[in-house]
Each structure stands twice: as C-alpha cells, then as structure tokens.
C-alpha cells in the first residue's frame, strides 16, 4: 500500500489524525523536499522533529528521488506499507499525480490523506476563493531567461474581474549549468523567491509588454509563511508592498481583481498601516 499524506502548512502538528495513523503503520516513510517546505523545514532539526513524532526514521526525497528514482519508492510499496509525505495537500504538485498513476499501473493500492494547502488557506486574506482565476507561477529570472507566459493569464483573470494567486519560485537542489555541461552534478544553494522580487519581475514584464494588465498601483496581498504561527499578511499596491519586509519564506502573492464590499472590509484589516503590519507579524487576523 502506498499512502500519500498531506502534512498541511505549519509544522509537524498539522498532520491529520487519519494521516498520523497511516504513517505510524508504515514500514518506510519518505518526505518530499522540493515543491514546498514546512515552517520548521529550514531548521537543522526539522527531520528529527518529524521522526520523534512518528517514532520512525524519515527519508528525505528530493526532486531526483521522486522524478528519477520513483521505482525505489514504488517497489517498496508493492511489498509493504509506504508513506509518502507531502507538504500542504498531496495534489498541489503534478509530480505526485504522476506517482499515483505509476502506482496504479503497477497494481499498487494507493490511499490519499488530504490536508490544507496554499490553494485554500489563501482565503484568510478575505478574497473569496470562487473569485479566483487561473493560478500562475513566477519563476526566477536569469540574465538569459526571462519568461513571461504568466502575463497573459493574469491579464485574462483581471479582464474577468478575478483574483490571481501567484506561486513564487522555489529552487532546491538545482544543478548548476556548469556542472551539467561537465556531466558531474553540483547544486546551487537553495533560493526562495520573495514577494519583493516577484513584484519587481512582474513590473518589468509589464514595462516590456505595455498592455496595462496591471501597474504599480494595482492592489495586491502579500502572504508569508501561510499557516504558521508567525504568518504575515499585508495588502497594498504593488509599489507599497515592494518596501515591506515579509521575512523568511515561503511567500506568495495575490493580484486583486474586482472586489465585493465584504472582501474590501477584510482587505482593509491587512492594509499597509503601521499598526496592522505589527498585528500581522504575530499571525493575527
């Protein structure tokens, strides 16, 4: 049996009772470590915290393990109970869908235990979930690669009056270009895109495209460490949010569409004012 278990967004305590029961009866436990991370995942004792709770060793599964060596996980699941732990909800990343398809083709039973993900927890900012359009990803720009395919999607969403959730780039265990050319993998240090960088890149694309999908006065909501005790939520224009220190990752950004009066009332609680920023530093609503 392969159990794919969502861990939620905060810390080790966010696993559901059903998820914890599944993990405790498994012979092997893997945790994915590249599509997202728990708030404690950046600390050196993050893995041992999980191991103490589960009473079993946990194997870190990076991008290579899941995408290139999935057979190892599946062969173990064919012979015993294996848990594959995913930060947020199991189907927040396409790789995990691929794992389920491959398991089913091999005749391995799969059970999924859902949990909160950024896709629903973003509702805390007050913008109603059914008023969102297509979600976009904002990748890190490089000197030679500055993709802007997200622009049309934001433009379409805003044309329909819909909000846009922007998921910001996470680069963990990415091989350097030089090492790929040499055939021996060396990895870049981990990088997590900030809201400030995302806005800078968004405005650069708008300057280049000039189609008025948004501008520096467009209302947005910046969310950092969503679901954690110290989450930070601030609403304001792109220009205003660029000057806010949102702190440690992970960050995401919502570009606001047409708003309902109730949405506007909630957004006002997070408006960029000194007292509200202080409140949000402590994770209050």
PDB file of C-alpha atoms in Angstrom:
ATOM      1  CA  UNK A   1       0.000   0.000   0.000  1.00  0.00           C
ATOM      2  CA  UNK A   2       1.215   3.494  -0.859  1.00  0.00           C
ATOM      3  CA  UNK A   3      -0.113   6.213   1.459  1.00  0.00           C
ATOM      4  CA  UNK A   4       0.230   9.759   0.147  1.00  0.00           C
ATOM      5  CA  UNK A   5      -0.234  12.003   3.161  1.00  0.00           C
ATOM      6  CA  UNK A   6      -0.661  15.775   3.225  1.00  0.00           C
ATOM      7  CA  UNK A   7       1.130  17.482   6.122  1.00  0.00           C
ATOM      8  CA  UNK A   8      -0.550  20.895   5.997  1.00  0.00           C
ATOM      9  CA  UNK A   9       1.280  24.198   6.028  1.00  0.00           C
ATOM     10  CA  UNK A  10       2.515  24.938   9.523  1.00  0.00           C
ATOM     11  CA  UNK A  11       4.587  22.454  11.475  1.00  0.00           C
ATOM     12  CA  UNK A  12       4.625  18.774  12.424  1.00  0.00           C
ATOM     13  CA  UNK A  13       1.378  19.155  14.418  1.00  0.00           C
ATOM     14  CA  UNK A  14      -0.665  19.968  11.319  1.00  0.00           C
ATOM     15  CA  UNK A  15      -0.882  16.362  10.138  1.00  0.00           C
ATOM     16  CA  UNK A  16      -4.430  14.992  10.495  1.00  0.00           C
ATOM     17  CA  UNK A  17      -5.285  12.138  12.854  1.00  0.00           C
ATOM     18  CA  UNK A  18      -6.023   9.940   9.832  1.00  0.00           C
ATOM     19  CA  UNK A  19      -2.648  10.872   8.355  1.00  0.00           C
ATOM     20  CA  UNK A  20      -0.794  10.153  11.588  1.00  0.00           C
ATOM     21  CA  UNK A  21      -2.464   6.748  11.903  1.00  0.00           C
ATOM     22  CA  UNK A  22      -1.390   5.883   8.354  1.00  0.00           C
ATOM     23  CA  UNK A  23       2.211   6.987   8.940  1.00  0.00           C
ATOM     24  CA  UNK A  24       2.539   5.016  12.167  1.00  0.00           C
ATOM     25  CA  UNK A  25       1.619   1.739  10.492  1.00  0.00           C
ATOM     26  CA  UNK A  26       4.005   2.184   7.560  1.00  0.00           C
ATOM     27  CA  UNK A  27       7.327   0.373   7.254  1.00  0.00           C
ATOM     28  CA  UNK A  28       9.022   3.157   5.299  1.00  0.00           C
ATOM     29  CA  UNK A  29       8.415   6.921   5.281  1.00  0.00           C
ATOM     30  CA  UNK A  30       9.544   9.374   2.609  1.00  0.00           C
ATOM     31  CA  UNK A  31       9.022  13.154   2.668  1.00  0.00           C
ATOM     32  CA  UNK A  32       9.228  15.278  -0.463  1.00  0.00           C
ATOM     33  CA  UNK A  33      11.566  18.203  -0.068  1.00  0.00           C
ATOM     34  CA  UNK A  34      11.377  20.407  -3.131  1.00  0.00           C
ATOM     35  CA  UNK A  35       7.862  21.564  -4.078  1.00  0.00           C
ATOM     36  CA  UNK A  36       7.363  23.268  -0.720  1.00  0.00           C
ATOM     37  CA  UNK A  37       8.593  23.131   2.862  1.00  0.00           C
ATOM     38  CA  UNK A  38       7.219  23.228   6.370  1.00  0.00           C
ATOM     39  CA  UNK A  39       7.980  26.228   8.545  1.00  0.00           C
ATOM     40  CA  UNK A  40      10.415  24.060  10.501  1.00  0.00           C
ATOM     41  CA  UNK A  41      11.858  22.567   7.326  1.00  0.00           C
ATOM     42  CA  UNK A  42      14.572  25.196   7.130  1.00  0.00           C
ATOM     43  CA  UNK A  43      15.979  24.248  10.529  1.00  0.00           C
ATOM     44  CA  UNK A  44      18.571  21.548  11.076  1.00  0.00           C
ATOM     45  CA  UNK A  45      16.292  19.616  13.425  1.00  0.00           C
ATOM     46  CA  UNK A  46      13.251  19.634  11.118  1.00  0.00           C
ATOM     47  CA  UNK A  47      13.548  15.978  10.147  1.00  0.00           C
ATOM     48  CA  UNK A  48      14.227  14.766  13.698  1.00  0.00           C
ATOM     49  CA  UNK A  49      11.108  16.624  14.857  1.00  0.00           C
ATOM     50  CA  UNK A  50       9.053  14.501  12.474  1.00  0.00           C
ATOM     51  CA  UNK A  51      10.912  11.326  13.429  1.00  0.00           C
ATOM     52  CA  UNK A  52      10.234  11.958  17.117  1.00  0.00           C
ATOM     53  CA  UNK A  53       6.519  12.387  16.435  1.00  0.00           C
ATOM     54  CA  UNK A  54       6.253   9.306  14.203  1.00  0.00           C
ATOM     55  CA  UNK A  55       8.670   7.125  16.168  1.00  0.00           C
ATOM     56  CA  UNK A  56      10.311   6.060  12.889  1.00  0.00           C
ATOM     57  CA  UNK A  57      13.069   7.253  10.547  1.00  0.00           C
ATOM     58  CA  UNK A  58      12.047   9.567   7.698  1.00  0.00           C
ATOM     59  CA  UNK A  59      13.871   9.599   4.360  1.00  0.00           C
ATOM     60  CA  UNK A  60      14.203  12.916   2.543  1.00  0.00           C
ATOM     61  CA  UNK A  61      13.054  12.567  -1.083  1.00  0.00           C
ATOM     62  CA  UNK A  62      14.436  15.336  -3.264  1.00  0.00           C
ATOM     63  CA  UNK A  63      13.451  16.057  -6.869  1.00  0.00           C
ATOM     64  CA  UNK A  64      15.815  13.403  -8.249  1.00  0.00           C
ATOM     65  CA  UNK A  65      14.474  10.709  -5.915  1.00  0.00           C
ATOM     66  CA  UNK A  66      10.847  11.324  -6.846  1.00  0.00           C
ATOM     67  CA  UNK A  67      11.214  12.084 -10.542  1.00  0.00           C
ATOM     68  CA  UNK A  68      14.139   9.812 -11.459  1.00  0.00           C
ATOM     69  CA  UNK A  69      14.094   7.078  -8.808  1.00  0.00           C
ATOM     70  CA  UNK A  70      10.375   6.686  -8.150  1.00  0.00           C
ATOM     71  CA  UNK A  71      10.759   2.967  -8.857  1.00  0.00           C
ATOM     72  CA  UNK A  72      12.513   2.593  -5.494  1.00  0.00           C
ATOM     73  CA  UNK A  73       9.520   4.044  -3.656  1.00  0.00           C
ATOM     74  CA  UNK A  74       7.042   2.003  -5.712  1.00  0.00           C
ATOM     75  CA  UNK A  75       8.908  -1.293  -5.357  1.00  0.00           C
ATOM     76  CA  UNK A  76       8.897  -0.793  -1.578  1.00  0.00           C
ATOM     77  CA  UNK A  77       5.142  -0.011  -1.671  1.00  0.00           C
ATOM     78  CA  UNK A  78       4.492  -3.204  -3.642  1.00  0.00           C
ATOM     79  CA  UNK A  79       5.921  -5.300  -0.797  1.00  0.00           C
ATOM     80  CA  UNK A  80       4.948  -3.287   2.302  1.00  0.00           C
ATOM     81  CA  UNK A  81       3.169  -0.167   3.567  1.00  0.00           C
ATOM     82  CA  UNK A  82       4.983   3.011   2.498  1.00  0.00           C
ATOM     83  CA  UNK A  83       4.106   6.628   3.327  1.00  0.00           C
ATOM     84  CA  UNK A  84       4.987   9.487   1.007  1.00  0.00           C
ATOM     85  CA  UNK A  85       4.585  12.777   2.906  1.00  0.00           C
ATOM     86  CA  UNK A  86       3.764  15.973   1.059  1.00  0.00           C
ATOM     87  CA  UNK A  87       3.791  19.497   2.466  1.00  0.00           C
ATOM     88  CA  UNK A  88       0.327  21.016   2.019  1.00  0.00           C
ATOM     89  CA  UNK A  89      -2.045  18.739   0.084  1.00  0.00           C
ATOM     90  CA  UNK A  90      -0.871  15.700  -1.936  1.00  0.00           C
ATOM     91  CA  UNK A  91      -2.135  17.061  -5.240  1.00  0.00           C
ATOM     92  CA  UNK A  92      -0.615  20.528  -5.046  1.00  0.00           C
ATOM     93  CA  UNK A  93       2.171  19.402  -7.423  1.00  0.00           C
ATOM     94  CA  UNK A  94       1.894  17.365 -10.615  1.00  0.00           C
ATOM     95  CA  UNK A  95       4.757  15.042  -9.663  1.00  0.00           C
ATOM     96  CA  UNK A  96       2.580  13.464  -7.002  1.00  0.00           C
ATOM     97  CA  UNK A  97      -0.177  12.812  -9.530  1.00  0.00           C
ATOM     98  CA  UNK A  98       2.414  11.023 -11.648  1.00  0.00           C
ATOM     99  CA  UNK A  99       3.400   8.872  -8.658  1.00  0.00           C
ATOM    100  CA  UNK A 100      -0.234   7.795  -8.157  1.00  0.00           C
ATOM    101  CA  UNK A 101      -0.656   6.928 -11.856  1.00  0.00           C
ATOM    102  CA  UNK A 102       2.512   4.836 -11.866  1.00  0.00           C
ATOM    103  CA  UNK A 103       1.483   3.035  -8.672  1.00  0.00           C
ATOM    104  CA  UNK A 104      -1.961   2.182 -10.045  1.00  0.00           C
ATOM    105  CA  UNK A 105      -0.450   0.860 -13.294  1.00  0.00           C
ATOM    106  CA  UNK A 106       1.686  -1.490 -11.199  1.00  0.00           C
ATOM    107  CA  UNK A 107      -1.359  -2.684  -9.257  1.00  0.00           C
ATOM    108  CA  UNK A 108      -0.278  -0.993  -6.017  1.00  0.00           C
ATOM    109  CA  UNK A 109      -3.119   0.203  -3.782  1.00  0.00           C
ATOM    110  CA  UNK A 110      -3.000   3.938  -3.088  1.00  0.00           C
ATOM    111  CA  UNK A 111      -4.667   5.828  -0.251  1.00  0.00           C
ATOM    112  CA  UNK A 112      -4.587   9.615  -0.104  1.00  0.00           C
ATOM    113  CA  UNK A 113      -4.972  11.684   3.066  1.00  0.00           C
ATOM    114  CA  UNK A 114      -5.754  15.317   2.275  1.00  0.00           C
ATOM    115  CA  UNK A 115      -4.762  18.434   4.200  1.00  0.00           C
ATOM    116  CA  UNK A 116      -4.738  22.225   3.898  1.00  0.00           C
ATOM    117  CA  UNK A 117      -2.735  23.787   1.076  1.00  0.00           C
ATOM    118  CA  UNK A 118      -1.938  27.305  -0.086  1.00  0.00           C
ATOM    119  CA  UNK A 119      -4.767  26.899  -2.604  1.00  0.00           C
ATOM    120  CA  UNK A 120      -7.406  27.120   0.134  1.00  0.00           C
ATOM    121  CA  UNK A 121      -5.527  28.702   3.047  1.00  0.00           C
ATOM    122  CA  UNK A 122      -5.078  31.852   0.941  1.00  0.00           C
ATOM    123  CA  UNK A 123      -8.743  32.525   1.761  1.00  0.00           C
ATOM    124  CA  UNK A 124      -7.587  34.037   5.062  1.00  0.00           C
ATOM    125  CA  UNK A 125      -6.872  37.316   3.274  1.00  0.00           C
ATOM    126  CA  UNK A 126     -10.618  37.756   2.763  1.00  0.00           C
ATOM    127  CA  UNK A 127     -10.799  37.323  -1.002  1.00  0.00           C
ATOM    128  CA  UNK A 128     -13.431  34.688  -1.765  1.00  0.00           C
ATOM    129  CA  UNK A 129     -11.980  31.503  -3.236  1.00  0.00           C
ATOM    130  CA  UNK A 130     -14.521  31.230  -6.043  1.00  0.00           C
ATOM    131  CA  UNK A 131     -13.457  34.701  -7.262  1.00  0.00           C
ATOM    132  CA  UNK A 132     -10.005  33.437  -8.276  1.00  0.00           C
ATOM    133  CA  UNK A 133      -8.955  32.744 -11.835  1.00  0.00           C
ATOM    134  CA  UNK A 134      -6.076  30.566 -13.033  1.00  0.00           C
ATOM    135  CA  UNK A 135      -3.134  30.279 -10.621  1.00  0.00           C
ATOM    136  CA  UNK A 136       0.258  31.280 -12.017  1.00  0.00           C
ATOM    137  CA  UNK A 137       3.870  30.512 -11.121  1.00  0.00           C
ATOM    138  CA  UNK A 138       6.520  33.237 -11.145  1.00  0.00           C
ATOM    139  CA  UNK A 139       9.990  31.790 -11.862  1.00  0.00           C
ATOM    140  CA  UNK A 140      13.305  33.451 -11.011  1.00  0.00           C
ATOM    141  CA  UNK A 141      14.636  35.470 -13.945  1.00  0.00           C
ATOM    142  CA  UNK A 142      18.210  34.938 -15.098  1.00  0.00           C
ATOM    143  CA  UNK A 143      20.364  37.029 -17.426  1.00  0.00           C
ATOM    144  CA  UNK A 144      19.395  34.847 -20.390  1.00  0.00           C
ATOM    145  CA  UNK A 145      15.942  33.537 -19.356  1.00  0.00           C
ATOM    146  CA  UNK A 146      13.111  35.912 -18.515  1.00  0.00           C
ATOM    147  CA  UNK A 147       9.866  34.031 -19.232  1.00  0.00           C
ATOM    148  CA  UNK A 148       6.593  35.953 -19.160  1.00  0.00           C
ATOM    149  CA  UNK A 149       3.939  33.353 -20.021  1.00  0.00           C
ATOM    150  CA  UNK A 150       2.185  34.195 -16.738  1.00  0.00           C
ATOM    151  CA  UNK A 151       1.358  37.663 -18.102  1.00  0.00           C
ATOM    152  CA  UNK A 152      -1.478  36.544 -20.403  1.00  0.00           C
ATOM    153  CA  UNK A 153      -3.053  34.513 -17.597  1.00  0.00           C
ATOM    154  CA  UNK A 154      -3.015  37.478 -15.202  1.00  0.00           C
ATOM    155  CA  UNK A 155      -4.370  39.683 -17.976  1.00  0.00           C
ATOM    156  CA  UNK A 156      -7.206  37.235 -18.674  1.00  0.00           C
ATOM    157  CA  UNK A 157      -8.065  36.909 -14.971  1.00  0.00           C
ATOM    158  CA  UNK A 158      -8.156  40.671 -14.492  1.00  0.00           C
ATOM    159  CA  UNK A 159     -10.259  41.096 -17.631  1.00  0.00           C
ATOM    160  CA  UNK A 160     -12.833  38.818 -15.982  1.00  0.00           C
ATOM    161  CA  UNK A 161     -12.553  40.648 -12.657  1.00  0.00           C
ATOM    162  CA  UNK A 162     -10.913  37.614 -10.995  1.00  0.00           C
ATOM    163  CA  UNK A 163      -8.107  37.474  -8.436  1.00  0.00           C
ATOM    164  CA  UNK A 164      -4.809  35.787  -9.328  1.00  0.00           C
ATOM    165  CA  UNK A 165      -2.785  33.660  -6.927  1.00  0.00           C
ATOM    166  CA  UNK A 166       0.919  33.838  -7.810  1.00  0.00           C
ATOM    167  CA  UNK A 167       3.042  30.972  -6.503  1.00  0.00           C
ATOM    168  CA  UNK A 168       6.665  32.081  -6.186  1.00  0.00           C
ATOM    169  CA  UNK A 169       9.683  30.098  -7.281  1.00  0.00           C
ATOM    170  CA  UNK A 170      11.434  27.603  -5.004  1.00  0.00           C
ATOM    171  CA  UNK A 171      14.822  26.373  -6.190  1.00  0.00           C
ATOM    172  CA  UNK A 172      16.113  23.476  -4.106  1.00  0.00           C
ATOM    173  CA  UNK A 173      18.880  21.139  -5.256  1.00  0.00           C
ATOM    174  CA  UNK A 174      19.038  22.668  -8.723  1.00  0.00           C
ATOM    175  CA  UNK A 175      22.152  21.618 -10.682  1.00  0.00           C
ATOM    176  CA  UNK A 176      24.409  24.426 -11.882  1.00  0.00           C
ATOM    177  CA  UNK A 177      24.665  24.947 -15.638  1.00  0.00           C
ATOM    178  CA  UNK A 178      28.422  24.464 -15.471  1.00  0.00           C
ATOM    179  CA  UNK A 179      28.106  21.105 -13.694  1.00  0.00           C
ATOM    180  CA  UNK A 180      25.549  19.871 -16.248  1.00  0.00           C
ATOM    181  CA  UNK A 181      27.973  20.704 -19.057  1.00  0.00           C
ATOM    182  CA  UNK A 182      30.710  18.744 -17.279  1.00  0.00           C
ATOM    183  CA  UNK A 183      28.432  15.794 -16.546  1.00  0.00           C
ATOM    184  CA  UNK A 184      29.030  15.907 -12.794  1.00  0.00           C
ATOM    185  CA  UNK A 185      26.188  17.396 -10.795  1.00  0.00           C
ATOM    186  CA  UNK A 186      26.886  20.259  -8.425  1.00  0.00           C
ATOM    187  CA  UNK A 187      23.994  22.146  -6.917  1.00  0.00           C
ATOM    188  CA  UNK A 188      23.092  25.781  -6.443  1.00  0.00           C
ATOM    189  CA  UNK A 189      22.324  26.980  -2.900  1.00  0.00           C
ATOM    190  CA  UNK A 190      18.571  26.889  -2.101  1.00  0.00           C
ATOM    191  CA  UNK A 191      16.651  30.007  -3.148  1.00  0.00           C
ATOM    192  CA  UNK A 192      13.112  31.083  -2.284  1.00  0.00           C
ATOM    193  CA  UNK A 193      11.533  33.971  -4.155  1.00  0.00           C
ATOM    194  CA  UNK A 194      10.355  36.896  -2.050  1.00  0.00           C
ATOM    195  CA  UNK A 195       7.238  38.961  -2.702  1.00  0.00           C
ATOM    196  CA  UNK A 196       9.515  41.943  -3.370  1.00  0.00           C
ATOM    197  CA  UNK A 197      11.385  40.101  -6.136  1.00  0.00           C
ATOM    198  CA  UNK A 198       8.126  38.816  -7.632  1.00  0.00           C
ATOM    199  CA  UNK A 199       6.702  42.347  -7.872  1.00  0.00           C
ATOM    200  CA  UNK A 200       9.933  43.660  -9.373  1.00  0.00           C
ATOM    201  CA  UNK A 201       9.760  40.982 -12.084  1.00  0.00           C
ATOM    202  CA  UNK A 202       6.027  41.498 -12.678  1.00  0.00           C
ATOM    203  CA  UNK A 203       6.543  45.232 -13.214  1.00  0.00           C
ATOM    204  CA  UNK A 204       9.483  44.571 -15.544  1.00  0.00           C
ATOM    205  CA  UNK A 205       7.268  42.351 -17.701  1.00  0.00           C
ATOM    206  CA  UNK A 206       4.513  44.989 -17.742  1.00  0.00           C
ATOM    207  CA  UNK A 207       7.060  47.615 -18.813  1.00  0.00           C
ATOM    208  CA  UNK A 208       8.167  45.363 -21.673  1.00  0.00           C
ATOM    209  CA  UNK A 209       4.670  44.311 -22.746  1.00  0.00           C
ATOM    210  CA  UNK A 210       2.896  47.611 -22.148  1.00  0.00           C
ATOM    211  CA  UNK A 211      -0.606  46.102 -22.336  1.00  0.00           C
ATOM    212  CA  UNK A 212      -1.818  47.506 -18.978  1.00  0.00           C
ATOM    213  CA  UNK A 213      -2.653  44.167 -17.370  1.00  0.00           C
ATOM    214  CA  UNK A 214      -1.571  45.777 -14.077  1.00  0.00           C
ATOM    215  CA  UNK A 215       0.739  48.523 -12.813  1.00  0.00           C
ATOM    216  CA  UNK A 216       2.463  49.672  -9.633  1.00  0.00           C
ATOM    217  CA  UNK A 217      -0.868  50.962  -8.295  1.00  0.00           C
ATOM    218  CA  UNK A 218      -2.633  47.595  -8.661  1.00  0.00           C
ATOM    219  CA  UNK A 219      -3.893  46.243  -5.334  1.00  0.00           C
ATOM    220  CA  UNK A 220      -2.262  43.030  -4.122  1.00  0.00           C
ATOM    221  CA  UNK A 221      -1.960  40.917  -0.999  1.00  0.00           C
ATOM    222  CA  UNK A 222       1.391  39.557   0.131  1.00  0.00           C
ATOM    223  CA  UNK A 223       1.316  36.417   2.298  1.00  0.00           C
ATOM    224  CA  UNK A 224       4.357  34.946   4.042  1.00  0.00           C
ATOM    225  CA  UNK A 225       4.618  31.623   5.942  1.00  0.00           C
ATOM    226  CA  UNK A 226       0.921  30.956   5.401  1.00  0.00           C
ATOM    227  CA  UNK A 227      -0.499  28.633   8.056  1.00  0.00           C
ATOM    228  CA  UNK A 228       2.333  29.225  10.527  1.00  0.00           C
ATOM    229  CA  UNK A 229       2.156  30.929  13.903  1.00  0.00           C
ATOM    230  CA  UNK A 230       4.140  33.899  12.561  1.00  0.00           C
ATOM    231  CA  UNK A 231       2.377  34.269   9.209  1.00  0.00           C
ATOM    232  CA  UNK A 232       2.400  37.783   7.789  1.00  0.00           C
ATOM    233  CA  UNK A 233      -0.346  39.189   5.565  1.00  0.00           C
ATOM    234  CA  UNK A 234      -0.260  42.704   4.117  1.00  0.00           C
ATOM    235  CA  UNK A 235      -2.484  44.297   1.463  1.00  0.00           C
ATOM    236  CA  UNK A 236      -1.462  47.313  -0.565  1.00  0.00           C
ATOM    237  CA  UNK A 237      -0.425  48.422  -4.020  1.00  0.00           C
ATOM    238  CA  UNK A 238       2.479  46.710  -5.761  1.00  0.00           C
ATOM    239  CA  UNK A 239       4.576  49.809  -5.121  1.00  0.00           C
ATOM    240  CA  UNK A 240       3.703  49.787  -1.400  1.00  0.00           C
ATOM    241  CA  UNK A 241       4.370  46.065  -0.940  1.00  0.00           C
ATOM    242  CA  UNK A 242       7.806  46.370  -2.535  1.00  0.00           C
ATOM    243  CA  UNK A 243       9.007  48.209   0.585  1.00  0.00           C
ATOM    244  CA  UNK A 244       7.626  45.655   3.087  1.00  0.00           C
ATOM    245  CA  UNK A 245       9.960  43.160   4.755  1.00  0.00           C
ATOM    246  CA  UNK A 246       7.951  39.932   4.712  1.00  0.00           C
ATOM    247  CA  UNK A 247      10.681  37.922   6.429  1.00  0.00           C
ATOM    248  CA  UNK A 248      11.512  34.247   5.942  1.00  0.00           C
ATOM    249  CA  UNK A 249       9.932  32.093   3.178  1.00  0.00           C
ATOM    250  CA  UNK A 250       7.650  30.813   1.857  1.00  0.00           C
ATOM    251  CA  UNK A 251       5.940  33.771   0.170  1.00  0.00           C
ATOM    252  CA  UNK A 252       3.019  34.044  -2.243  1.00  0.00           C
ATOM    253  CA  UNK A 253       1.235  36.984  -3.825  1.00  0.00           C
ATOM    254  CA  UNK A 254      -2.385  37.656  -4.793  1.00  0.00           C
ATOM    255  CA  UNK A 255      -3.152  40.206  -7.506  1.00  0.00           C
ATOM    256  CA  UNK A 256      -6.594  41.539  -6.603  1.00  0.00           C
ATOM    257  CA  UNK A 257      -9.382  41.610  -9.183  1.00  0.00           C
ATOM    258  CA  UNK A 258     -12.844  43.139  -8.826  1.00  0.00           C
ATOM    259  CA  UNK A 259     -13.850  43.124  -5.149  1.00  0.00           C
ATOM    260  CA  UNK A 260     -17.095  42.665  -3.247  1.00  0.00           C
ATOM    261  CA  UNK A 261     -17.738  45.046  -0.293  1.00  0.00           C
ATOM    262  CA  UNK A 262     -17.227  42.175   2.190  1.00  0.00           C
ATOM    263  CA  UNK A 263     -13.873  41.376   0.550  1.00  0.00           C
ATOM    264  CA  UNK A 264     -12.891  45.035   0.791  1.00  0.00           C
ATOM    265  CA  UNK A 265     -13.681  45.076   4.507  1.00  0.00           C
ATOM    266  CA  UNK A 266     -11.409  42.084   5.114  1.00  0.00           C
ATOM    267  CA  UNK A 267      -8.632  43.514   2.940  1.00  0.00           C
ATOM    268  CA  UNK A 268      -8.760  46.706   4.971  1.00  0.00           C
ATOM    269  CA  UNK A 269      -7.732  44.773   8.099  1.00  0.00           C
ATOM    270  CA  UNK A 270      -4.485  43.907   6.323  1.00  0.00           C
ATOM    271  CA  UNK A 271      -3.974  47.319   4.699  1.00  0.00           C
ATOM    272  CA  UNK A 272      -0.456  48.632   4.849  1.00  0.00           C
ATOM    273  CA  UNK A 273      -0.621  50.717   8.025  1.00  0.00           C
ATOM    274  CA  UNK A 274       1.869  50.551  10.851  1.00  0.00           C
ATOM    275  CA  UNK A 275      -0.491  49.052  13.402  1.00  0.00           C
ATOM    276  CA  UNK A 276      -1.830  46.394  11.046  1.00  0.00           C
ATOM    277  CA  UNK A 277       1.621  45.294   9.947  1.00  0.00           C
ATOM    278  CA  UNK A 278       2.567  44.832  13.607  1.00  0.00           C
ATOM    279  CA  UNK A 279      -0.555  42.732  14.208  1.00  0.00           C
ATOM    280  CA  UNK A 280       0.127  40.556  11.176  1.00  0.00           C
ATOM    281  CA  UNK A 281       3.685  39.957  12.374  1.00  0.00           C
ATOM    282  CA  UNK A 282       2.081  37.975  15.210  1.00  0.00           C
ATOM    283  CA  UNK A 283      -0.169  35.985  12.901  1.00  0.00           C
ATOM    284  CA  UNK A 284      -3.442  37.605  13.996  1.00  0.00           C
ATOM    285  CA  UNK A 285      -6.485  38.015  11.768  1.00  0.00           C
TER     286      UNK A 285
END
